[in-house]
Amino acid sequence: MTPHEYCQQKAAASGSSFYYSFMFLPLERRQAIMALYAFCREVDDVVDDCLDPAIAQSKLGWWRSEILRLDKGEATHPVGHALTDVRQRFSLPTEQLLEIIDGMQMDLTQTRYLDFKTLRLYCYRVASIVGLLAAEIFGYQDRQTLKYAHDLGLAFQLTNIIRDVGEDARRGRIYLPVEDLQRFNVPASDLLQGEHSDRFVALMQFQTERAISFYDQAMAQLPAIDRKAQRPGLIMVAIYRTLLDEIARDGFLVLDRRTSLTPVRKLWIATRTWLKG
């Protein structure tokens, strides 16, 4: 298995909606975004799968070393080899790859966020930076596109937080800001114990409106000249907005289940969006 085949398998096995946005890209760009996505999956899996925080810290430390080895051409992991290859054609700065690891590391030391401002730092590291790197891979002519990519990454992460409230709570993590929980009178214990209520629905409606505001803000900043190049992001918008609609239609039943779209539906949305341009 080549490094790029490894990355493709890693992306496909994840079942992520992002995989469907990569399918229509030319080979070089597809390989690059697969390498970036596989890297994100590797470091995210460290945090989610390691029950011992000390082991997780050690593994993230190894990934830091691996990223630093890229500049020397001394990568040892298949994802590292793939990143080394694609960095010869696309700008994927070491500092930004390391900051993604910084975001993952926050999950090992922080399980609550007092306000949206502090949550935004986490979202910036694990999602907005990924959006900026993806924009480099997809290509752009107007630097305004980077503002679009930044805000789109934030919108995607807020959607993930909405979808995964129950799953995250079972891991002991609550990403919904404490100030929002207090505003809607939803104690953290309700999330940890999976207690659905009208107050919780109001809280989630507020979170959804916030996410939608960032989708709208991102789309307003995408220059027309770069719309075609950035179609993979537009595919993700279509899939994630549909997912948000489904979650809301189900009454925000996210504490004991995970709402998802079928692969066929994702593929249909991806194809329609790509052809629409």
PDB file of N, CA and C in Angstrom, residues 168-255:
ATOM      1  N   ASP A 168     -20.192  13.231  22.966  1.00  0.00           N
ATOM      2  CA  ASP A 168     -19.129  13.941  23.686  1.00  0.00           C
ATOM      3  C   ASP A 168     -19.363  13.902  25.193  1.00  0.00           C
ATOM      4  N   ALA A 169     -20.618  14.063  25.613  1.00  0.00           N
ATOM      5  CA  ALA A 169     -20.932  14.049  27.043  1.00  0.00           C
ATOM      6  C   ALA A 169     -20.566  12.703  27.657  1.00  0.00           C
ATOM      7  N   ARG A 170     -20.789  11.628  26.918  1.00  0.00           N
ATOM      8  CA  ARG A 170     -20.433  10.304  27.431  1.00  0.00           C
ATOM      9  C   ARG A 170     -18.930  10.142  27.571  1.00  0.00           C
ATOM     10  N   ARG A 171     -18.163  10.986  26.882  1.00  0.00           N
ATOM     11  CA  ARG A 171     -16.705  11.007  27.051  1.00  0.00           C
ATOM     12  C   ARG A 171     -16.291  12.025  28.112  1.00  0.00           C
ATOM     13  N   GLY A 172     -17.287  12.665  28.720  1.00  0.00           N
ATOM     14  CA  GLY A 172     -16.993  13.649  29.758  1.00  0.00           C
ATOM     15  C   GLY A 172     -16.717  15.038  29.241  1.00  0.00           C
ATOM     16  N   ARG A 173     -16.973  15.285  27.956  1.00  0.00           N
ATOM     17  CA  ARG A 173     -16.682  16.585  27.358  1.00  0.00           C
ATOM     18  C   ARG A 173     -17.981  17.315  27.027  1.00  0.00           C
ATOM     19  N   ILE A 174     -18.020  18.601  27.342  1.00  0.00           N
ATOM     20  CA  ILE A 174     -19.153  19.450  26.970  1.00  0.00           C
ATOM     21  C   ILE A 174     -18.593  20.676  26.268  1.00  0.00           C
ATOM     22  N   TYR A 175     -18.884  20.789  24.978  1.00  0.00           N
ATOM     23  CA  TYR A 175     -18.378  21.918  24.190  1.00  0.00           C
ATOM     24  C   TYR A 175     -19.348  23.099  24.199  1.00  0.00           C
ATOM     25  N   LEU A 176     -20.608  22.869  24.535  1.00  0.00           N
ATOM     26  CA  LEU A 176     -21.546  23.984  24.616  1.00  0.00           C
ATOM     27  C   LEU A 176     -21.087  24.915  25.734  1.00  0.00           C
ATOM     28  N   PRO A 177     -20.893  26.198  25.445  1.00  0.00           N
ATOM     29  CA  PRO A 177     -20.356  27.120  26.454  1.00  0.00           C
ATOM     30  C   PRO A 177     -21.216  27.157  27.720  1.00  0.00           C
ATOM     31  N   VAL A 178     -20.539  27.275  28.866  1.00  0.00           N
ATOM     32  CA  VAL A 178     -21.223  27.347  30.155  1.00  0.00           C
ATOM     33  C   VAL A 178     -22.206  28.514  30.173  1.00  0.00           C
ATOM     34  N   GLU A 179     -21.818  29.640  29.567  1.00  0.00           N
ATOM     35  CA  GLU A 179     -22.709  30.804  29.558  1.00  0.00           C
ATOM     36  C   GLU A 179     -24.010  30.503  28.831  1.00  0.00           C
ATOM     37  N   ASP A 180     -23.956  29.637  27.803  1.00  0.00           N
ATOM     38  CA  ASP A 180     -25.169  29.266  27.079  1.00  0.00           C
ATOM     39  C   ASP A 180     -26.026  28.306  27.905  1.00  0.00           C
ATOM     40  N   LEU A 181     -25.376  27.360  28.577  1.00  0.00           N
ATOM     41  CA  LEU A 181     -26.111  26.437  29.445  1.00  0.00           C
ATOM     42  C   LEU A 181     -26.866  27.212  30.524  1.00  0.00           C
ATOM     43  N   GLN A 182     -26.196  28.194  31.101  1.00  0.00           N
ATOM     44  CA  GLN A 182     -26.821  28.992  32.157  1.00  0.00           C
ATOM     45  C   GLN A 182     -27.954  29.849  31.600  1.00  0.00           C
ATOM     46  N   ARG A 183     -27.755  30.389  30.425  1.00  0.00           N
ATOM     47  CA  ARG A 183     -28.777  31.244  29.808  1.00  0.00           C
ATOM     48  C   ARG A 183     -30.078  30.483  29.595  1.00  0.00           C
ATOM     49  N   PHE A 184     -29.964  29.200  29.222  1.00  0.00           N
ATOM     50  CA  PHE A 184     -31.163  28.403  28.942  1.00  0.00           C
ATOM     51  C   PHE A 184     -31.516  27.461  30.096  1.00  0.00           C
ATOM     52  N   ASN A 185     -30.837  27.654  31.224  1.00  0.00           N
ATOM     53  CA  ASN A 185     -31.130  26.882  32.435  1.00  0.00           C
ATOM     54  C   ASN A 185     -31.041  25.376  32.190  1.00  0.00           C
ATOM     55  N   VAL A 186     -29.973  24.981  31.505  1.00  0.00           N
ATOM     56  CA  VAL A 186     -29.713  23.559  31.257  1.00  0.00           C
ATOM     57  C   VAL A 186     -28.450  23.176  32.028  1.00  0.00           C
ATOM     58  N   PRO A 187     -28.582  22.479  33.149  1.00  0.00           N
ATOM     59  CA  PRO A 187     -27.390  22.089  33.907  1.00  0.00           C
ATOM     60  C   PRO A 187     -26.558  21.073  33.139  1.00  0.00           C
ATOM     61  N   ALA A 188     -25.258  21.095  33.362  1.00  0.00           N
ATOM     62  CA  ALA A 188     -24.362  20.148  32.688  1.00  0.00           C
ATOM     63  C   ALA A 188     -24.776  18.711  32.982  1.00  0.00           C
ATOM     64  N   SER A 189     -25.333  18.472  34.150  1.00  0.00           N
ATOM     65  CA  SER A 189     -25.748  17.117  34.527  1.00  0.00           C
ATOM     66  C   SER A 189     -26.812  16.572  33.565  1.00  0.00           C
ATOM     67  N   ASP A 190     -27.650  17.460  33.000  1.00  0.00           N
ATOM     68  CA  ASP A 190     -28.661  17.014  32.035  1.00  0.00           C
ATOM     69  C   ASP A 190     -27.987  16.395  30.810  1.00  0.00           C
ATOM     70  N   LEU A 191     -26.897  17.012  30.357  1.00  0.00           N
ATOM     71  CA  LEU A 191     -26.182  16.491  29.193  1.00  0.00           C
ATOM     72  C   LEU A 191     -25.487  15.184  29.542  1.00  0.00           C
ATOM     73  N   LEU A 192     -24.867  15.152  30.707  1.00  0.00           N
ATOM     74  CA  LEU A 192     -24.129  13.961  31.125  1.00  0.00           C
ATOM     75  C   LEU A 192     -25.062  12.779  31.348  1.00  0.00           C
ATOM     76  N   GLN A 193     -26.312  13.068  31.761  1.00  0.00           N
ATOM     77  CA  GLN A 193     -27.275  12.000  32.030  1.00  0.00           C
ATOM     78  C   GLN A 193     -28.256  11.777  30.883  1.00  0.00           C
ATOM     79  N   GLY A 194     -28.086  12.562  29.801  1.00  0.00           N
ATOM     80  CA  GLY A 194     -28.931  12.383  28.618  1.00  0.00           C
ATOM     81  C   GLY A 194     -30.374  12.775  28.813  1.00  0.00           C
ATOM     82  N   GLU A 195     -30.626  13.830  29.596  1.00  0.00           N
ATOM     83  CA  GLU A 195     -32.004  14.256  29.889  1.00  0.00           C
ATOM     84  C   GLU A 195     -32.461  15.312  28.876  1.00  0.00           C
ATOM     85  N   HIS A 196     -33.375  14.910  28.017  1.00  0.00           N
ATOM     86  CA  HIS A 196     -33.933  15.798  27.002  1.00  0.00           C
ATOM     87  C   HIS A 196     -35.053  16.637  27.622  1.00  0.00           C
ATOM     88  N   SER A 197     -35.141  17.917  27.236  1.00  0.00           N
ATOM     89  CA  SER A 197     -36.167  18.796  27.796  1.00  0.00           C
ATOM     90  C   SER A 197     -36.449  19.927  26.823  1.00  0.00           C
ATOM     91  N   ASP A 198     -37.511  20.674  27.087  1.00  0.00           N
ATOM     92  CA  ASP A 198     -37.813  21.849  26.268  1.00  0.00           C
ATOM     93  C   ASP A 198     -36.701  22.878  26.371  1.00  0.00           C
ATOM     94  N   ARG A 199     -36.107  22.982  27.551  1.00  0.00           N
ATOM     95  CA  ARG A 199     -34.992  23.922  27.735  1.00  0.00           C
ATOM     96  C   ARG A 199     -33.805  23.518  26.861  1.00  0.00           C
ATOM     97  N   PHE A 200     -33.563  22.221  26.794  1.00  0.00           N
ATOM     98  CA  PHE A 200     -32.466  21.717  25.958  1.00  0.00           C
ATOM     99  C   PHE A 200     -32.739  22.016  24.490  1.00  0.00           C
ATOM    100  N   VAL A 201     -33.979  21.823  24.047  1.00  0.00           N
ATOM    101  CA  VAL A 201     -34.343  22.114  22.651  1.00  0.00           C
ATOM    102  C   VAL A 201     -34.096  23.588  22.334  1.00  0.00           C
ATOM    103  N   ALA A 202     -34.459  24.481  23.259  1.00  0.00           N
ATOM    104  CA  ALA A 202     -34.236  25.913  23.046  1.00  0.00           C
ATOM    105  C   ALA A 202     -32.740  26.214  22.963  1.00  0.00           C
ATOM    106  N   LEU A 203     -31.967  25.554  23.814  1.00  0.00           N
ATOM    107  CA  LEU A 203     -30.511  25.713  23.788  1.00  0.00           C
ATOM    108  C   LEU A 203     -29.943  25.281  22.448  1.00  0.00           C
ATOM    109  N   MET A 204     -30.395  24.144  21.942  1.00  0.00           N
ATOM    110  CA  MET A 204     -29.868  23.622  20.685  1.00  0.00           C
ATOM    111  C   MET A 204     -30.330  24.449  19.490  1.00  0.00           C
ATOM    112  N   GLN A 205     -31.516  25.003  19.578  1.00  0.00           N
ATOM    113  CA  GLN A 205     -31.967  25.898  18.521  1.00  0.00           C
ATOM    114  C   GLN A 205     -31.067  27.121  18.447  1.00  0.00           C
ATOM    115  N   PHE A 206     -30.661  27.612  19.600  1.00  0.00           N
ATOM    116  CA  PHE A 206     -29.737  28.748  19.654  1.00  0.00           C
ATOM    117  C   PHE A 206     -28.387  28.375  19.043  1.00  0.00           C
ATOM    118  N   GLN A 207     -27.887  27.197  19.355  1.00  0.00           N
ATOM    119  CA  GLN A 207     -26.610  26.746  18.796  1.00  0.00           C
ATOM    120  C   GLN A 207     -26.708  26.599  17.277  1.00  0.00           C
ATOM    121  N   THR A 208     -27.853  26.105  16.821  1.00  0.00           N
ATOM    122  CA  THR A 208     -28.057  25.931  15.380  1.00  0.00           C
ATOM    123  C   THR A 208     -28.084  27.275  14.667  1.00  0.00           C
ATOM    124  N   GLU A 209     -28.762  28.246  15.242  1.00  0.00           N
ATOM    125  CA  GLU A 209     -28.812  29.575  14.645  1.00  0.00           C
ATOM    126  C   GLU A 209     -27.421  30.200  14.585  1.00  0.00           C
ATOM    127  N   ARG A 210     -26.613  29.941  15.598  1.00  0.00           N
ATOM    128  CA  ARG A 210     -25.234  30.454  15.586  1.00  0.00           C
ATOM    129  C   ARG A 210     -24.446  29.808  14.449  1.00  0.00           C
ATOM    130  N   ALA A 211     -24.574  28.499  14.292  1.00  0.00           N
ATOM    131  CA  ALA A 211     -23.861  27.816  13.216  1.00  0.00           C
ATOM    132  C   ALA A 211     -24.301  28.344  11.857  1.00  0.00           C
ATOM    133  N   ILE A 212     -25.609  28.503  11.678  1.00  0.00           N
ATOM    134  CA  ILE A 212     -26.128  28.992  10.402  1.00  0.00           C
ATOM    135  C   ILE A 212     -25.602  30.395  10.107  1.00  0.00           C
ATOM    136  N   SER A 213     -25.463  31.212  11.138  1.00  0.00           N
ATOM    137  CA  SER A 213     -24.954  32.573  10.931  1.00  0.00           C
ATOM    138  C   SER A 213     -23.532  32.542  10.374  1.00  0.00           C
ATOM    139  N   PHE A 214     -22.738  31.553  10.806  1.00  0.00           N
ATOM    140  CA  PHE A 214     -21.374  31.454  10.285  1.00  0.00           C
ATOM    141  C   PHE A 214     -21.360  30.865   8.873  1.00  0.00           C
ATOM    142  N   TYR A 215     -22.290  29.957   8.567  1.00  0.00           N
ATOM    143  CA  TYR A 215     -22.413  29.502   7.177  1.00  0.00           C
ATOM    144  C   TYR A 215     -22.740  30.690   6.274  1.00  0.00           C
ATOM    145  N   ASP A 216     -23.715  31.493   6.699  1.00  0.00           N
ATOM    146  CA  ASP A 216     -24.120  32.644   5.892  1.00  0.00           C
ATOM    147  C   ASP A 216     -22.976  33.645   5.748  1.00  0.00           C
ATOM    148  N   GLN A 217     -22.249  33.872   6.841  1.00  0.00           N
ATOM    149  CA  GLN A 217     -21.125  34.806   6.806  1.00  0.00           C
ATOM    150  C   GLN A 217     -20.037  34.304   5.874  1.00  0.00           C
ATOM    151  N   ALA A 218     -19.765  32.999   5.924  1.00  0.00           N
ATOM    152  CA  ALA A 218     -18.742  32.423   5.053  1.00  0.00           C
ATOM    153  C   ALA A 218     -19.141  32.567   3.585  1.00  0.00           C
ATOM    154  N   MET A 219     -20.371  32.202   3.270  1.00  0.00           N
ATOM    155  CA  MET A 219     -20.808  32.237   1.877  1.00  0.00           C
ATOM    156  C   MET A 219     -20.800  33.652   1.318  1.00  0.00           C
ATOM    157  N   ALA A 220     -21.097  34.619   2.173  1.00  0.00           N
ATOM    158  CA  ALA A 220     -21.094  36.019   1.729  1.00  0.00           C
ATOM    159  C   ALA A 220     -19.683  36.491   1.382  1.00  0.00           C
ATOM    160  N   GLN A 221     -18.662  35.792   1.895  1.00  0.00           N
ATOM    161  CA  GLN A 221     -17.273  36.212   1.688  1.00  0.00           C
ATOM    162  C   GLN A 221     -16.581  35.440   0.568  1.00  0.00           C
ATOM    163  N   LEU A 222     -17.268  34.480  -0.054  1.00  0.00           N
ATOM    164  CA  LEU A 222     -16.649  33.713  -1.126  1.00  0.00           C
ATOM    165  C   LEU A 222     -16.720  34.494  -2.433  1.00  0.00           C
ATOM    166  N   PRO A 223     -15.577  34.920  -2.977  1.00  0.00           N
ATOM    167  CA  PRO A 223     -15.593  35.664  -4.243  1.00  0.00           C
ATOM    168  C   PRO A 223     -16.085  34.782  -5.384  1.00  0.00           C
ATOM    169  N   ALA A 224     -16.808  35.369  -6.304  1.00  0.00           N
ATOM    170  CA  ALA A 224     -17.348  34.617  -7.441  1.00  0.00           C
ATOM    171  C   ALA A 224     -16.242  33.958  -8.250  1.00  0.00           C
ATOM    172  N   ILE A 225     -15.091  34.620  -8.323  1.00  0.00           N
ATOM    173  CA  ILE A 225     -13.997  34.095  -9.136  1.00  0.00           C
ATOM    174  C   ILE A 225     -13.457  32.773  -8.609  1.00  0.00           C
ATOM    175  N   ASP A 226     -13.655  32.516  -7.311  1.00  0.00           N
ATOM    176  CA  ASP A 226     -13.125  31.293  -6.699  1.00  0.00           C
ATOM    177  C   ASP A 226     -14.199  30.251  -6.406  1.00  0.00           C
ATOM    178  N   ARG A 227     -15.422  30.530  -6.763  1.00  0.00           N
ATOM    179  CA  ARG A 227     -16.510  29.614  -6.428  1.00  0.00           C
ATOM    180  C   ARG A 227     -16.298  28.223  -7.040  1.00  0.00           C
ATOM    181  N   LYS A 228     -15.875  28.168  -8.292  1.00  0.00           N
ATOM    182  CA  LYS A 228     -15.692  26.872  -8.938  1.00  0.00           C
ATOM    183  C   LYS A 228     -14.581  26.072  -8.268  1.00  0.00           C
ATOM    184  N   ALA A 229     -13.464  26.733  -7.964  1.00  0.00           N
ATOM    185  CA  ALA A 229     -12.343  26.034  -7.332  1.00  0.00           C
ATOM    186  C   ALA A 229     -12.718  25.510  -5.947  1.00  0.00           C
ATOM    187  N   GLN A 230     -13.571  26.238  -5.268  1.00  0.00           N
ATOM    188  CA  GLN A 230     -13.924  25.897  -3.894  1.00  0.00           C
ATOM    189  C   GLN A 230     -15.181  25.020  -3.807  1.00  0.00           C
ATOM    190  N   ARG A 231     -15.540  24.366  -4.893  1.00  0.00           N
ATOM    191  CA  ARG A 231     -16.743  23.523  -4.878  1.00  0.00           C
ATOM    192  C   ARG A 231     -16.723  22.419  -3.820  1.00  0.00           C
ATOM    193  N   PRO A 232     -15.573  21.836  -3.467  1.00  0.00           N
ATOM    194  CA  PRO A 232     -15.610  20.841  -2.391  1.00  0.00           C
ATOM    195  C   PRO A 232     -16.177  21.410  -1.086  1.00  0.00           C
ATOM    196  N   GLY A 233     -15.830  22.661  -0.781  1.00  0.00           N
ATOM    197  CA  GLY A 233     -16.393  23.299   0.412  1.00  0.00           C
ATOM    198  C   GLY A 233     -17.888  23.508   0.273  1.00  0.00           C
ATOM    199  N   LEU A 234     -18.331  23.845  -0.921  1.00  0.00           N
ATOM    200  CA  LEU A 234     -19.761  24.044  -1.161  1.00  0.00           C
ATOM    201  C   LEU A 234     -20.529  22.728  -1.005  1.00  0.00           C
ATOM    202  N   ILE A 235     -19.888  21.632  -1.393  1.00  0.00           N
ATOM    203  CA  ILE A 235     -20.505  20.319  -1.178  1.00  0.00           C
ATOM    204  C   ILE A 235     -20.695  20.067   0.309  1.00  0.00           C
ATOM    205  N   MET A 236     -19.680  20.396   1.086  1.00  0.00           N
ATOM    206  CA  MET A 236     -19.778  20.199   2.537  1.00  0.00           C
ATOM    207  C   MET A 236     -20.860  21.081   3.139  1.00  0.00           C
ATOM    208  N   VAL A 237     -20.975  22.302   2.643  1.00  0.00           N
ATOM    209  CA  VAL A 237     -22.042  23.184   3.122  1.00  0.00           C
ATOM    210  C   VAL A 237     -23.399  22.533   2.868  1.00  0.00           C
ATOM    211  N   ALA A 238     -23.588  22.019   1.665  1.00  0.00           N
ATOM    212  CA  ALA A 238     -24.878  21.407   1.319  1.00  0.00           C
ATOM    213  C   ALA A 238     -25.169  20.198   2.199  1.00  0.00           C
ATOM    214  N   ILE A 239     -24.159  19.372   2.436  1.00  0.00           N
ATOM    215  CA  ILE A 239     -24.353  18.176   3.267  1.00  0.00           C
ATOM    216  C   ILE A 239     -24.606  18.561   4.723  1.00  0.00           C
ATOM    217  N   TYR A 240     -23.814  19.470   5.244  1.00  0.00           N
ATOM    218  CA  TYR A 240     -23.932  19.833   6.659  1.00  0.00           C
ATOM    219  C   TYR A 240     -25.192  20.638   6.955  1.00  0.00           C
ATOM    220  N   ARG A 241     -25.598  21.487   6.012  1.00  0.00           N
ATOM    221  CA  ARG A 241     -26.846  22.219   6.224  1.00  0.00           C
ATOM    222  C   ARG A 241     -28.039  21.255   6.203  1.00  0.00           C
ATOM    223  N   THR A 242     -27.970  20.255   5.339  1.00  0.00           N
ATOM    224  CA  THR A 242     -29.015  19.231   5.315  1.00  0.00           C
ATOM    225  C   THR A 242     -29.030  18.466   6.634  1.00  0.00           C
ATOM    226  N   LEU A 243     -27.847  18.151   7.153  1.00  0.00           N
ATOM    227  CA  LEU A 243     -27.749  17.462   8.438  1.00  0.00           C
ATOM    228  C   LEU A 243     -28.355  18.296   9.559  1.00  0.00           C
ATOM    229  N   LEU A 244     -28.051  19.589   9.581  1.00  0.00           N
ATOM    230  CA  LEU A 244     -28.635  20.473  10.593  1.00  0.00           C
ATOM    231  C   LEU A 244     -30.152  20.487  10.502  1.00  0.00           C
ATOM    232  N   ASP A 245     -30.665  20.520   9.281  1.00  0.00           N
ATOM    233  CA  ASP A 245     -32.122  20.500   9.088  1.00  0.00           C
ATOM    234  C   ASP A 245     -32.727  19.218   9.651  1.00  0.00           C
ATOM    235  N   GLU A 246     -32.030  18.099   9.427  1.00  0.00           N
ATOM    236  CA  GLU A 246     -32.526  16.814   9.920  1.00  0.00           C
ATOM    237  C   GLU A 246     -32.528  16.784  11.452  1.00  0.00           C
ATOM    238  N   ILE A 247     -31.471  17.291  12.053  1.00  0.00           N
ATOM    239  CA  ILE A 247     -31.382  17.315  13.512  1.00  0.00           C
ATOM    240  C   ILE A 247     -32.508  18.153  14.105  1.00  0.00           C
ATOM    241  N   ALA A 248     -32.747  19.329  13.511  1.00  0.00           N
ATOM    242  CA  ALA A 248     -33.817  20.203  14.000  1.00  0.00           C
ATOM    243  C   ALA A 248     -35.182  19.559  13.786  1.00  0.00           C
ATOM    244  N   ARG A 249     -35.371  18.920  12.637  1.00  0.00           N
ATOM    245  CA  ARG A 249     -36.656  18.288  12.327  1.00  0.00           C
ATOM    246  C   ARG A 249     -36.963  17.150  13.309  1.00  0.00           C
ATOM    247  N   ASP A 250     -35.905  16.489  13.785  1.00  0.00           N
ATOM    248  CA  ASP A 250     -36.076  15.398  14.749  1.00  0.00           C
ATOM    249  C   ASP A 250     -36.242  15.898  16.182  1.00  0.00           C
ATOM    250  N   GLY A 251     -36.241  17.228  16.374  1.00  0.00           N
ATOM    251  CA  GLY A 251     -36.409  17.779  17.715  1.00  0.00           C
ATOM    252  C   GLY A 251     -35.150  17.759  18.559  1.00  0.00           C
ATOM    253  N   PHE A 252     -33.975  17.781  17.876  1.00  0.00           N
ATOM    254  CA  PHE A 252     -32.684  17.816  18.571  1.00  0.00           C
ATOM    255  C   PHE A 252     -32.512  16.624  19.509  1.00  0.00           C
ATOM    256  N   LEU A 253     -32.847  15.450  19.010  1.00  0.00           N
ATOM    257  CA  LEU A 253     -32.657  14.215  19.787  1.00  0.00           C
ATOM    258  C   LEU A 253     -31.221  13.733  19.608  1.00  0.00           C
ATOM    259  N   VAL A 254     -30.295  14.497  20.170  1.00  0.00           N
ATOM    260  CA  VAL A 254     -28.874  14.226  19.971  1.00  0.00           C
ATOM    261  C   VAL A 254     -28.186  13.705  21.229  1.00  0.00           C
ATOM    262  N   LEU A 255     -28.921  13.560  22.320  1.00  0.00           N
ATOM    263  CA  LEU A 255     -28.314  13.111  23.566  1.00  0.00           C
ATOM    264  C   LEU A 255     -28.136  11.604  23.613  1.00  0.00           C
TER     265      LEU A 255
END
